[in-house]
Short mmCIF file of C-alpha atoms and ligand atoms in Angstrom, two decimals:
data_model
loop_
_atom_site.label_atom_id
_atom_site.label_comp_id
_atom_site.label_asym_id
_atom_site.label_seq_id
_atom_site.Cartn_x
_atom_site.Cartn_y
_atom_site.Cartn_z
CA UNK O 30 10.60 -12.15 12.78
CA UNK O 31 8.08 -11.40 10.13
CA UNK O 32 8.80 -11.59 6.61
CA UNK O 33 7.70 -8.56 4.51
CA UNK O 34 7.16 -8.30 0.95
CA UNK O 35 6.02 -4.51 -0.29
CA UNK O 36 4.66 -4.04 -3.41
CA UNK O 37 5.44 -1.29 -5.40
CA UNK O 38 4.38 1.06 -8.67
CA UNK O 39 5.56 4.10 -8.39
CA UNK O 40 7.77 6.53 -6.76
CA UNK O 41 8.14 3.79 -3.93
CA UNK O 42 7.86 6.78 -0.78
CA UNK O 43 5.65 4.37 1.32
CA UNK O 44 7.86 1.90 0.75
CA UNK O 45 11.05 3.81 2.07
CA UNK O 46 8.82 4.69 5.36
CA UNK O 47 8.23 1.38 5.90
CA UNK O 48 11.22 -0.07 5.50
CA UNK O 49 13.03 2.52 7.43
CA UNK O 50 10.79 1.74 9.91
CA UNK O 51 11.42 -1.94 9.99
CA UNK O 52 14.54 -1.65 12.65
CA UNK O 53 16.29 -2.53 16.31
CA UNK O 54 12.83 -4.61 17.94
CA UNK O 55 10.25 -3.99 15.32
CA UNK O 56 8.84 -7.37 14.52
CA UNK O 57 9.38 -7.34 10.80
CA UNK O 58 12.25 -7.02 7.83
CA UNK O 59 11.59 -6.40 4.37
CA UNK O 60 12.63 -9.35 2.37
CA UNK O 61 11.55 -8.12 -0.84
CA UNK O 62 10.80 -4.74 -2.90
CA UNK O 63 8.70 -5.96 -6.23
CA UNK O 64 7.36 -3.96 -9.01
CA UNK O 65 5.24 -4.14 -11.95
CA UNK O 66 7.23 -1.70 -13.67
CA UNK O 67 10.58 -1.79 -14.39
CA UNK O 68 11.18 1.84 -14.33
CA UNK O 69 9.25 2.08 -11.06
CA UNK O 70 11.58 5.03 -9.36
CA UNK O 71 10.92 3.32 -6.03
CA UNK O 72 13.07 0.20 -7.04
CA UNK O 73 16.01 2.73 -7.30
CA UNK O 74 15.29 3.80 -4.17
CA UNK O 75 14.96 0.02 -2.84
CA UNK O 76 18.62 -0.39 -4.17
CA UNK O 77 19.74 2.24 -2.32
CA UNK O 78 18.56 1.04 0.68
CA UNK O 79 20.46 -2.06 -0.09
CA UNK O 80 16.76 -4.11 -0.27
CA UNK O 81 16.00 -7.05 -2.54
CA UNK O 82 13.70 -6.16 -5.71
CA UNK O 83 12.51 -7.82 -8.68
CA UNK O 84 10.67 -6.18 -11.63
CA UNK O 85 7.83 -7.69 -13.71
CA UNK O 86 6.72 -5.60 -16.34
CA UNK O 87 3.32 -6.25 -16.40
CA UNK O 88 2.73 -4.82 -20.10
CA UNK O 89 3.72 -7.72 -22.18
CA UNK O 90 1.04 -9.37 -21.16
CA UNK O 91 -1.81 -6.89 -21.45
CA UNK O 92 -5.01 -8.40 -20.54
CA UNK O 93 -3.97 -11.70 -19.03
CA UNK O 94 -3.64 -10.91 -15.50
CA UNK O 95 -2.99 -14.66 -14.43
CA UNK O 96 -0.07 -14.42 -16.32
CA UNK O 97 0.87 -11.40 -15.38
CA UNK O 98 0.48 -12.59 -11.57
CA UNK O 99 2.14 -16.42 -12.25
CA UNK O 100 5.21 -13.90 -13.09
CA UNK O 101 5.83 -11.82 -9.89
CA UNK O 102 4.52 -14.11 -7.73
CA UNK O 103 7.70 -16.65 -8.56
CA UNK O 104 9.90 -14.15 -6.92
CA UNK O 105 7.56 -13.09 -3.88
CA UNK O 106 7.12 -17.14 -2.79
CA UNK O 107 10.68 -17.59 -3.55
CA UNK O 108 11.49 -15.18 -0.93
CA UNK O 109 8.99 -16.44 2.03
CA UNK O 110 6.92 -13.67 3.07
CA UNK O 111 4.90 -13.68 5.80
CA UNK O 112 3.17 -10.40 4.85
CA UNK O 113 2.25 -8.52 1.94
CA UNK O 114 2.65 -4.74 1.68
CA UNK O 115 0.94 -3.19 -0.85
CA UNK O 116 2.41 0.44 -1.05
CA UNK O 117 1.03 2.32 -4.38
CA UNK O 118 0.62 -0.73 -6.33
CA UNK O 119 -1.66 0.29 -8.96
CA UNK O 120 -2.74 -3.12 -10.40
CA UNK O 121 -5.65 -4.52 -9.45
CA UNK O 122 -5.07 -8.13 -7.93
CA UNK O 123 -7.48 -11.23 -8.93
CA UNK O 124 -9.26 -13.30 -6.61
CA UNK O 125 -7.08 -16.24 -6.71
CA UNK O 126 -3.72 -13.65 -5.53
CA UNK O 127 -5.67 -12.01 -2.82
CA UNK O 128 -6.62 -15.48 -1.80
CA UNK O 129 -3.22 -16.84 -1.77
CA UNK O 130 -2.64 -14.25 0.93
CA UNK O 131 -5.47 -13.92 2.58
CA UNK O 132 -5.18 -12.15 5.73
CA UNK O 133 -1.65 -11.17 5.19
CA UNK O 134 -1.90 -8.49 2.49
CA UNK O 135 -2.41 -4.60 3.33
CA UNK O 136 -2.93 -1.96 1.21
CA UNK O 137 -3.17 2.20 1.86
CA UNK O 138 -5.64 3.98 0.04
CA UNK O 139 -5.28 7.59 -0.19
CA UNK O 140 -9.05 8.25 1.02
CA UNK O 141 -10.67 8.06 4.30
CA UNK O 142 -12.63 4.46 3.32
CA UNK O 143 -15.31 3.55 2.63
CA UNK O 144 -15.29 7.40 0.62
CA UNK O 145 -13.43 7.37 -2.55
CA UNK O 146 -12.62 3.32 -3.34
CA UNK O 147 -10.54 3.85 -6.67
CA UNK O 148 -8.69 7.03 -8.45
CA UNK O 149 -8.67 10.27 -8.18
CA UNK O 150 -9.46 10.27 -4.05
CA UNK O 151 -8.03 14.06 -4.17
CA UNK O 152 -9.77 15.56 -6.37
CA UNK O 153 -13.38 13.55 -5.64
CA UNK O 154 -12.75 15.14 -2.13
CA UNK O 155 -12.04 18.56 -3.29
CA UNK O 156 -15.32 18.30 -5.90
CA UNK O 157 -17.30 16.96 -2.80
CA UNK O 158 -16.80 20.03 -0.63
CA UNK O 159 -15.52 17.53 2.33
CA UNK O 160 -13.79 19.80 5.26
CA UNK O 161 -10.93 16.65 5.58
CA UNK O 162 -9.29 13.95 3.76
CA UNK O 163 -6.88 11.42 4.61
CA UNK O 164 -5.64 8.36 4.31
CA UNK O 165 -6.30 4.31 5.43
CA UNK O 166 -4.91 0.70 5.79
CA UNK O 167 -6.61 -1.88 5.42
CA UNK O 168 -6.91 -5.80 4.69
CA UNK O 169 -6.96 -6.65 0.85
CA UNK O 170 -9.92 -8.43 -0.29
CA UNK O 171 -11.76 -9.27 -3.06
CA UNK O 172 -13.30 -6.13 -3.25
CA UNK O 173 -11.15 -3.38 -4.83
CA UNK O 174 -10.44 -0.68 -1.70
CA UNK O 175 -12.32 -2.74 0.99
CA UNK O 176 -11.93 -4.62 3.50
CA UNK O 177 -11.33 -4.79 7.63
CA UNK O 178 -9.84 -1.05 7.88
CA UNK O 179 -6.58 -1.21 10.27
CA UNK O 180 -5.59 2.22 10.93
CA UNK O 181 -6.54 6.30 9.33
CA UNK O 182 -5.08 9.24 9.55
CA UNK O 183 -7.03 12.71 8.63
CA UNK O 184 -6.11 15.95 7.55
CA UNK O 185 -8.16 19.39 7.12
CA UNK O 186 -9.02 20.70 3.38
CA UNK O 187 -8.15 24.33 3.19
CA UNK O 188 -10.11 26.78 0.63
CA UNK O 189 -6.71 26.85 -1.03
CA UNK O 190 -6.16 23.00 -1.67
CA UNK O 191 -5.67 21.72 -5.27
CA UNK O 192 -5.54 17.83 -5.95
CA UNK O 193 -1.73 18.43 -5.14
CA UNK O 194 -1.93 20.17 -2.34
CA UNK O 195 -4.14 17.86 -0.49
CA UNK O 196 -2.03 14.48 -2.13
CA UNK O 197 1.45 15.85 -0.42
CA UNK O 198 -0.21 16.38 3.15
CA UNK O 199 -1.91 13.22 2.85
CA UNK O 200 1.23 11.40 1.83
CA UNK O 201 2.97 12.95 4.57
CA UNK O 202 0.49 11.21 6.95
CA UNK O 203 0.64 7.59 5.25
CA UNK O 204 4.16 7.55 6.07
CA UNK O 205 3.44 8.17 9.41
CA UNK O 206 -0.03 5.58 9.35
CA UNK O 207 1.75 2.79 7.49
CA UNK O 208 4.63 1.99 9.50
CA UNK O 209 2.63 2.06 12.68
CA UNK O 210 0.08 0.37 11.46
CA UNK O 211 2.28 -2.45 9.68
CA UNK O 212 4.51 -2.64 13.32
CA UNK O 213 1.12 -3.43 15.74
CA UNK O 214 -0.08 -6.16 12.40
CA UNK O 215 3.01 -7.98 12.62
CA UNK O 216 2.92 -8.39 16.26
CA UNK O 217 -0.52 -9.41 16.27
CA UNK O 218 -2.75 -6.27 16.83
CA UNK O 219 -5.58 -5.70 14.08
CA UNK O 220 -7.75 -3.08 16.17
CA UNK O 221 -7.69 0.03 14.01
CA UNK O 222 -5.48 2.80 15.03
CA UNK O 223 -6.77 5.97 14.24
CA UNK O 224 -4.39 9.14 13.79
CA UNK O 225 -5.98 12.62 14.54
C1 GAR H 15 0.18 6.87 -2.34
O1 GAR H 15 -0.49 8.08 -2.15
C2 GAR H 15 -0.78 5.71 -2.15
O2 GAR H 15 -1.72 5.91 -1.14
C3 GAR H 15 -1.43 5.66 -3.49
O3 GAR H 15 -0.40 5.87 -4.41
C4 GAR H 15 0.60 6.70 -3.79
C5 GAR H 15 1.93 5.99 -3.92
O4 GAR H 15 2.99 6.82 -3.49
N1 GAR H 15 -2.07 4.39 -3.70
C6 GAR H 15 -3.15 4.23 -4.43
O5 GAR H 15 -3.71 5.13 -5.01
C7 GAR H 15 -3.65 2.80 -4.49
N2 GAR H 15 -4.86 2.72 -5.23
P1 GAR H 15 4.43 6.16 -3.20
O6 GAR H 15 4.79 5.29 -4.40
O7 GAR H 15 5.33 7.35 -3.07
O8 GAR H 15 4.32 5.37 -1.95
#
């Protein structure tokens, strides 16, 4: 059995999908729910699913990442994991991190990679007059939003889409992307799936 680790920042909804999805002969259990903020409303969530967290805010020590990332990462090798989640985990990871897990760390982007690497994926898709957006996993590397890509799932833009509009479909489809993607990773499958 895989051991997962997700990382959250936020409202923690990939998270949920994931770990709901982490049952009966899936290859994988979440072992551990950890946050850079301690507000995060996805750690609530994690305690209601009865998971493991830890919180590390990671404002205390503005600029110094390192220490920032000696401070979580106590907690994540304390609990073993096997894999690393990354599921709307807005920090951006050093070189020595990513290398520590090299391989074994995904991330989902809310783009349809290589378009859109960093913020505001919505709304640069919108401005670009694309006719569909979507969503991707991928490997983390050292390059912020690269990487071998391991699964995408598109949607149509409609005239009507606002930044919103176009973040709540897409959402919808990482939690369907994620979970299957993270299921055929931990039992060995890297060939991208790709969701129409
Ligand atoms: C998701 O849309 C995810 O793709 C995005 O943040 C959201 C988190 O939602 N991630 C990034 O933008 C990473 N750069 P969630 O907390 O409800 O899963």
């Amino acid at each position: 059995m895989k051991r997962v680790a997700i990382l959250i920042s936020g409202g923690g909804s990939n998270m949920v999908a994931l770990a709901q999805s982490m049952r009966g002969d899936h290859p994988a259990r979440v072992i551990l729910v950890a946050s850079n903020d301690p507000g995060a409303a996805g750690l609530a969530r994690a305690a209601t699913l009865g998971l493991p967290s830890v919180a590390v805010d990671h404002r205390p020590f503005g600029r110094d990442r390192e220490g920032f990332e000696a401070a979580i990462l106590a907690p994540i090798l304390a609990a073993r994991p096997d894999i690393i989640c990354l599921a709307g985990f807005m920090r951006v990871l050093t070189p020595a991190f990513v290398a520590r897990f090299q391989g074994r760390m995904l991330n989902i982007h809310p783009s349809l990679l290589p378009k859109y690497p960093g913020l505001h994926t919505h709304r640069r898709a919108l401005e670009a007059g694309d006719a569909e957006a979507g969503c991707t996993v991928h490997e983390v590397t050292q390059i912020l939003d690269d990487g071998p890509i391991f699964g995408q799932a598109r949607v149509a833009i409609r005239p009507d889409d606002t930044p919103a509009t176009l973040a709540a479909r897409v959402l919808h489809e990482e939690h369907r992307l994620y979970p299957a993607v993270l299921r055929r990773f931990a039992s060995g499958d890297r060939t991208p799936l790709m969701l129409t």
